[in-house]
Short mmCIF file of C-alpha atoms in Angstrom, two decimals:
data_model
loop_
_atom_site.label_atom_id
_atom_site.label_comp_id
_atom_site.label_asym_id
_atom_site.label_seq_id
_atom_site.Cartn_x
_atom_site.Cartn_y
_atom_site.Cartn_z
CA MET T 30 0.00 0.00 0.00
CA LYS T 31 1.35 3.43 -0.97
CA SER T 32 1.87 6.30 1.41
CA GLU T 33 -0.92 8.83 1.25
CA TYR T 34 -1.14 12.56 1.58
CA THR T 35 -2.54 13.71 4.92
CA ASP T 36 -4.08 17.07 5.75
CA PRO T 37 -1.34 19.24 7.33
CA GLU T 38 -3.59 20.41 10.18
CA LEU T 39 -4.37 16.83 11.18
CA LEU T 40 -0.73 15.93 10.70
CA GLU T 41 0.30 18.57 13.26
CA HIS T 42 -1.87 16.85 15.88
CA ILE T 43 -0.45 13.45 14.99
CA LEU T 44 3.12 14.75 15.30
CA TYR T 45 2.45 15.80 18.89
CA ALA T 46 1.54 12.20 19.69
CA LEU T 47 4.99 10.98 18.57
CA MET T 48 7.99 10.37 20.75
CA PRO T 49 10.04 13.63 20.82
CA THR T 50 12.94 12.34 18.72
CA ASN T 51 10.65 10.86 16.08
CA ARG T 52 8.67 14.11 16.04
CA LEU T 53 11.87 16.00 15.29
CA VAL T 54 12.75 13.55 12.49
CA CYS T 55 9.32 14.20 10.97
CA ARG T 56 9.72 17.96 11.32
CA VAL T 57 12.99 17.76 9.39
CA CYS T 58 11.24 15.74 6.66
CA LEU T 59 8.44 18.33 6.50
CA GLN T 60 10.83 21.29 6.37
CA THR T 61 13.29 19.86 3.83
CA GLY T 62 11.40 17.28 1.76
CA LEU T 63 14.12 14.74 2.48
CA ARG T 64 13.24 11.06 2.72
CA VAL T 65 13.28 9.72 6.26
CA GLY T 66 16.32 7.53 5.54
CA ASP T 67 18.31 10.58 4.44
CA VAL T 68 17.30 12.51 7.57
CA LEU T 69 18.39 9.62 9.78
CA GLN T 70 21.80 9.51 8.08
CA LEU T 71 22.59 13.14 9.00
CA ARG T 72 25.82 13.31 10.95
CA THR T 73 26.34 15.60 13.89
CA ALA T 74 29.70 16.87 12.64
CA ALA T 75 28.16 18.01 9.32
CA LEU T 76 25.14 19.71 10.87
CA LYS T 77 24.83 23.36 9.83
CA LYS T 78 22.29 25.82 8.43
CA GLN T 79 23.09 24.96 4.80
CA MET T 80 24.20 21.45 3.96
CA THR T 81 24.60 19.20 0.95
CA VAL T 82 22.95 15.81 1.36
CA THR T 83 23.57 12.82 -0.91
CA GLU T 84 20.27 10.98 -1.26
CA GLN T 85 20.55 7.27 -0.51
CA LYS T 86 17.89 6.22 -3.03
CA THR T 87 19.20 8.11 -6.05
CA GLY T 88 22.78 9.01 -5.19
CA LYS T 89 21.95 12.59 -6.20
CA LYS T 90 23.19 15.55 -4.20
CA ARG T 91 20.77 18.05 -2.77
CA ARG T 92 21.35 21.34 -0.99
CA ILE T 93 19.09 22.04 1.98
CA THR T 94 18.67 25.01 4.28
CA LEU T 95 17.50 24.42 7.83
CA PRO T 96 15.44 27.09 9.59
CA ALA T 97 17.25 28.42 12.68
CA ALA T 98 14.78 26.95 15.20
CA LEU T 99 14.92 23.51 13.55
CA LEU T 100 18.72 23.58 13.44
CA ARG T 101 18.84 24.51 17.13
CA ASP T 102 16.49 21.62 18.02
CA MET T 103 18.60 19.22 15.96
CA GLN T 104 21.80 20.40 17.64
CA GLN T 105 20.25 19.86 21.07
CA GLN T 106 19.11 16.38 20.03
CA ALA T 107 22.33 15.37 18.25
CA GLY T 108 24.28 12.35 19.36
CA SER T 109 28.04 11.95 19.14
CA VAL T 110 28.01 10.56 15.58
CA PHE T 111 24.48 10.82 14.18
CA VAL T 112 21.95 13.55 14.83
CA PHE T 113 19.36 10.81 15.41
CA GLU T 114 21.22 7.94 16.97
CA HIS T 115 20.03 4.39 17.52
CA ARG T 116 18.70 3.86 21.03
CA ASN T 117 21.08 0.93 21.70
CA ASP T 118 24.16 1.95 19.71
CA PRO T 119 25.33 5.58 19.40
CA ASN T 120 27.50 4.59 16.43
CA ARG T 121 24.43 3.74 14.35
CA PRO T 122 21.54 5.95 13.25
CA ARG T 123 17.95 5.51 14.40
CA THR T 124 16.09 3.12 12.11
CA ARG T 125 13.40 4.06 9.62
CA GLN T 126 11.29 1.32 11.16
CA ALA T 127 11.34 3.05 14.56
CA VAL T 128 9.97 6.27 13.05
CA TYR T 129 7.48 4.32 10.92
CA ALA T 130 6.13 2.34 13.89
CA ASP T 131 5.72 5.47 16.02
CA LEU T 132 3.92 7.30 13.20
CA LYS T 133 1.61 4.31 12.66
CA ARG T 134 0.86 4.16 16.39
CA ALA T 135 -0.04 7.85 16.48
CA ALA T 136 -2.16 7.63 13.32
CA LYS T 137 -4.04 4.69 14.80
CA ALA T 138 -4.69 6.67 17.99
CA PHE T 139 -6.29 9.37 15.83
CA ARG T 140 -8.23 6.72 13.87
CA LEU T 141 -6.72 8.01 10.66
CA SER T 142 -8.02 6.17 7.61
CA GLU T 143 -5.15 7.14 5.29
CA ASN T 144 -1.96 5.15 5.06
CA LEU T 145 0.29 7.62 6.87
CA THR T 146 3.98 6.81 6.56
CA PRO T 147 7.14 8.89 6.84
CA HIS T 148 7.03 9.22 3.05
CA SER T 149 3.66 10.98 3.37
CA LEU T 150 5.63 13.89 4.83
CA ARG T 151 7.47 14.31 1.53
CA LYS T 152 4.11 14.68 -0.22
CA VAL T 153 2.99 17.32 2.27
CA TYR T 154 6.27 19.17 1.64
CA ALA T 155 5.74 18.99 -2.14
CA VAL T 156 2.18 20.34 -1.90
CA ARG T 157 3.33 23.21 0.32
CA LEU T 158 6.24 24.04 -2.00
CA TYR T 159 3.99 23.99 -5.07
CA GLU T 160 1.45 26.24 -3.35
CA LYS T 161 4.25 28.64 -2.41
CA CYS T 162 6.12 28.83 -5.72
CA GLY T 163 3.54 27.65 -8.28
CA SER T 164 6.21 25.94 -10.39
CA LEU T 165 6.23 22.21 -11.07
CA GLU T 166 9.77 22.54 -12.45
CA LYS T 167 10.96 23.98 -9.13
CA VAL T 168 9.27 21.19 -7.15
CA GLN T 169 10.75 18.60 -9.51
CA HIS T 170 14.21 20.11 -9.11
CA VAL T 171 13.99 20.34 -5.31
CA LEU T 172 12.73 16.75 -4.94
CA ASN T 173 15.29 15.50 -7.49
CA HIS T 174 12.62 13.71 -9.53
CA ASP T 175 13.62 12.49 -12.99
CA ARG T 176 10.05 12.49 -14.31
CA GLU T 177 7.54 15.30 -14.25
CA THR T 178 4.73 12.77 -13.78
CA THR T 179 6.20 11.72 -10.44
CA THR T 180 6.36 15.33 -9.35
CA LEU T 181 2.72 15.84 -10.36
CA LEU T 182 1.67 13.00 -8.04
CA TYR T 183 3.45 14.71 -5.15
CA ALA T 184 2.69 18.37 -5.85
CA LEU T 185 -0.99 17.71 -6.50
CA ALA T 186 -1.45 15.03 -3.84
CA ASP T 187 -3.97 17.14 -1.95
CA LYS T 188 -6.14 17.64 -5.03
CA LEU T 189 -5.85 13.97 -6.05
CA LYS T 190 -6.95 12.94 -2.55
CA LYS T 191 -10.05 15.13 -2.80
CA LYS T 192 -10.93 13.40 -6.08
CA GLY T 193 -10.51 9.98 -4.45
CA ARG T 194 -7.31 8.99 -6.25
CA PRO T 195 -4.20 7.55 -4.56
#
């Protein structure tokens, strides 16, 4: 089952039901559009306002800018090696599964019918970016999509949901 777009207002409530570290991971996803795996790979030593991230899925590089408040929260959270370290081993990052399970638990508590996953946050980011800039090319560039059709599914996810499409 694919991840689905979720209304940002409802999503804000769900985020408050997450464990604090997982909430911060999700905030980073929402503010940058990065995939959860890329957020979890962020290293403490490289943490700064503007950073270049190499996406695990595509191998493409992407430049991100972190808002000051988010950067401060990440610095306070940061472990010795990874910003989001594994709970049993500080030399490993937190797992995607840990964030996924917490998000699923919170969505279930809110009786959410959509399939909310960490990847849903990327869709929310894309919709917000498209609303802000009005350019599919810009959204495609920022998300590092090869195909415009993929970008359309993300940038118009809110409208597709209203029409009853995935």
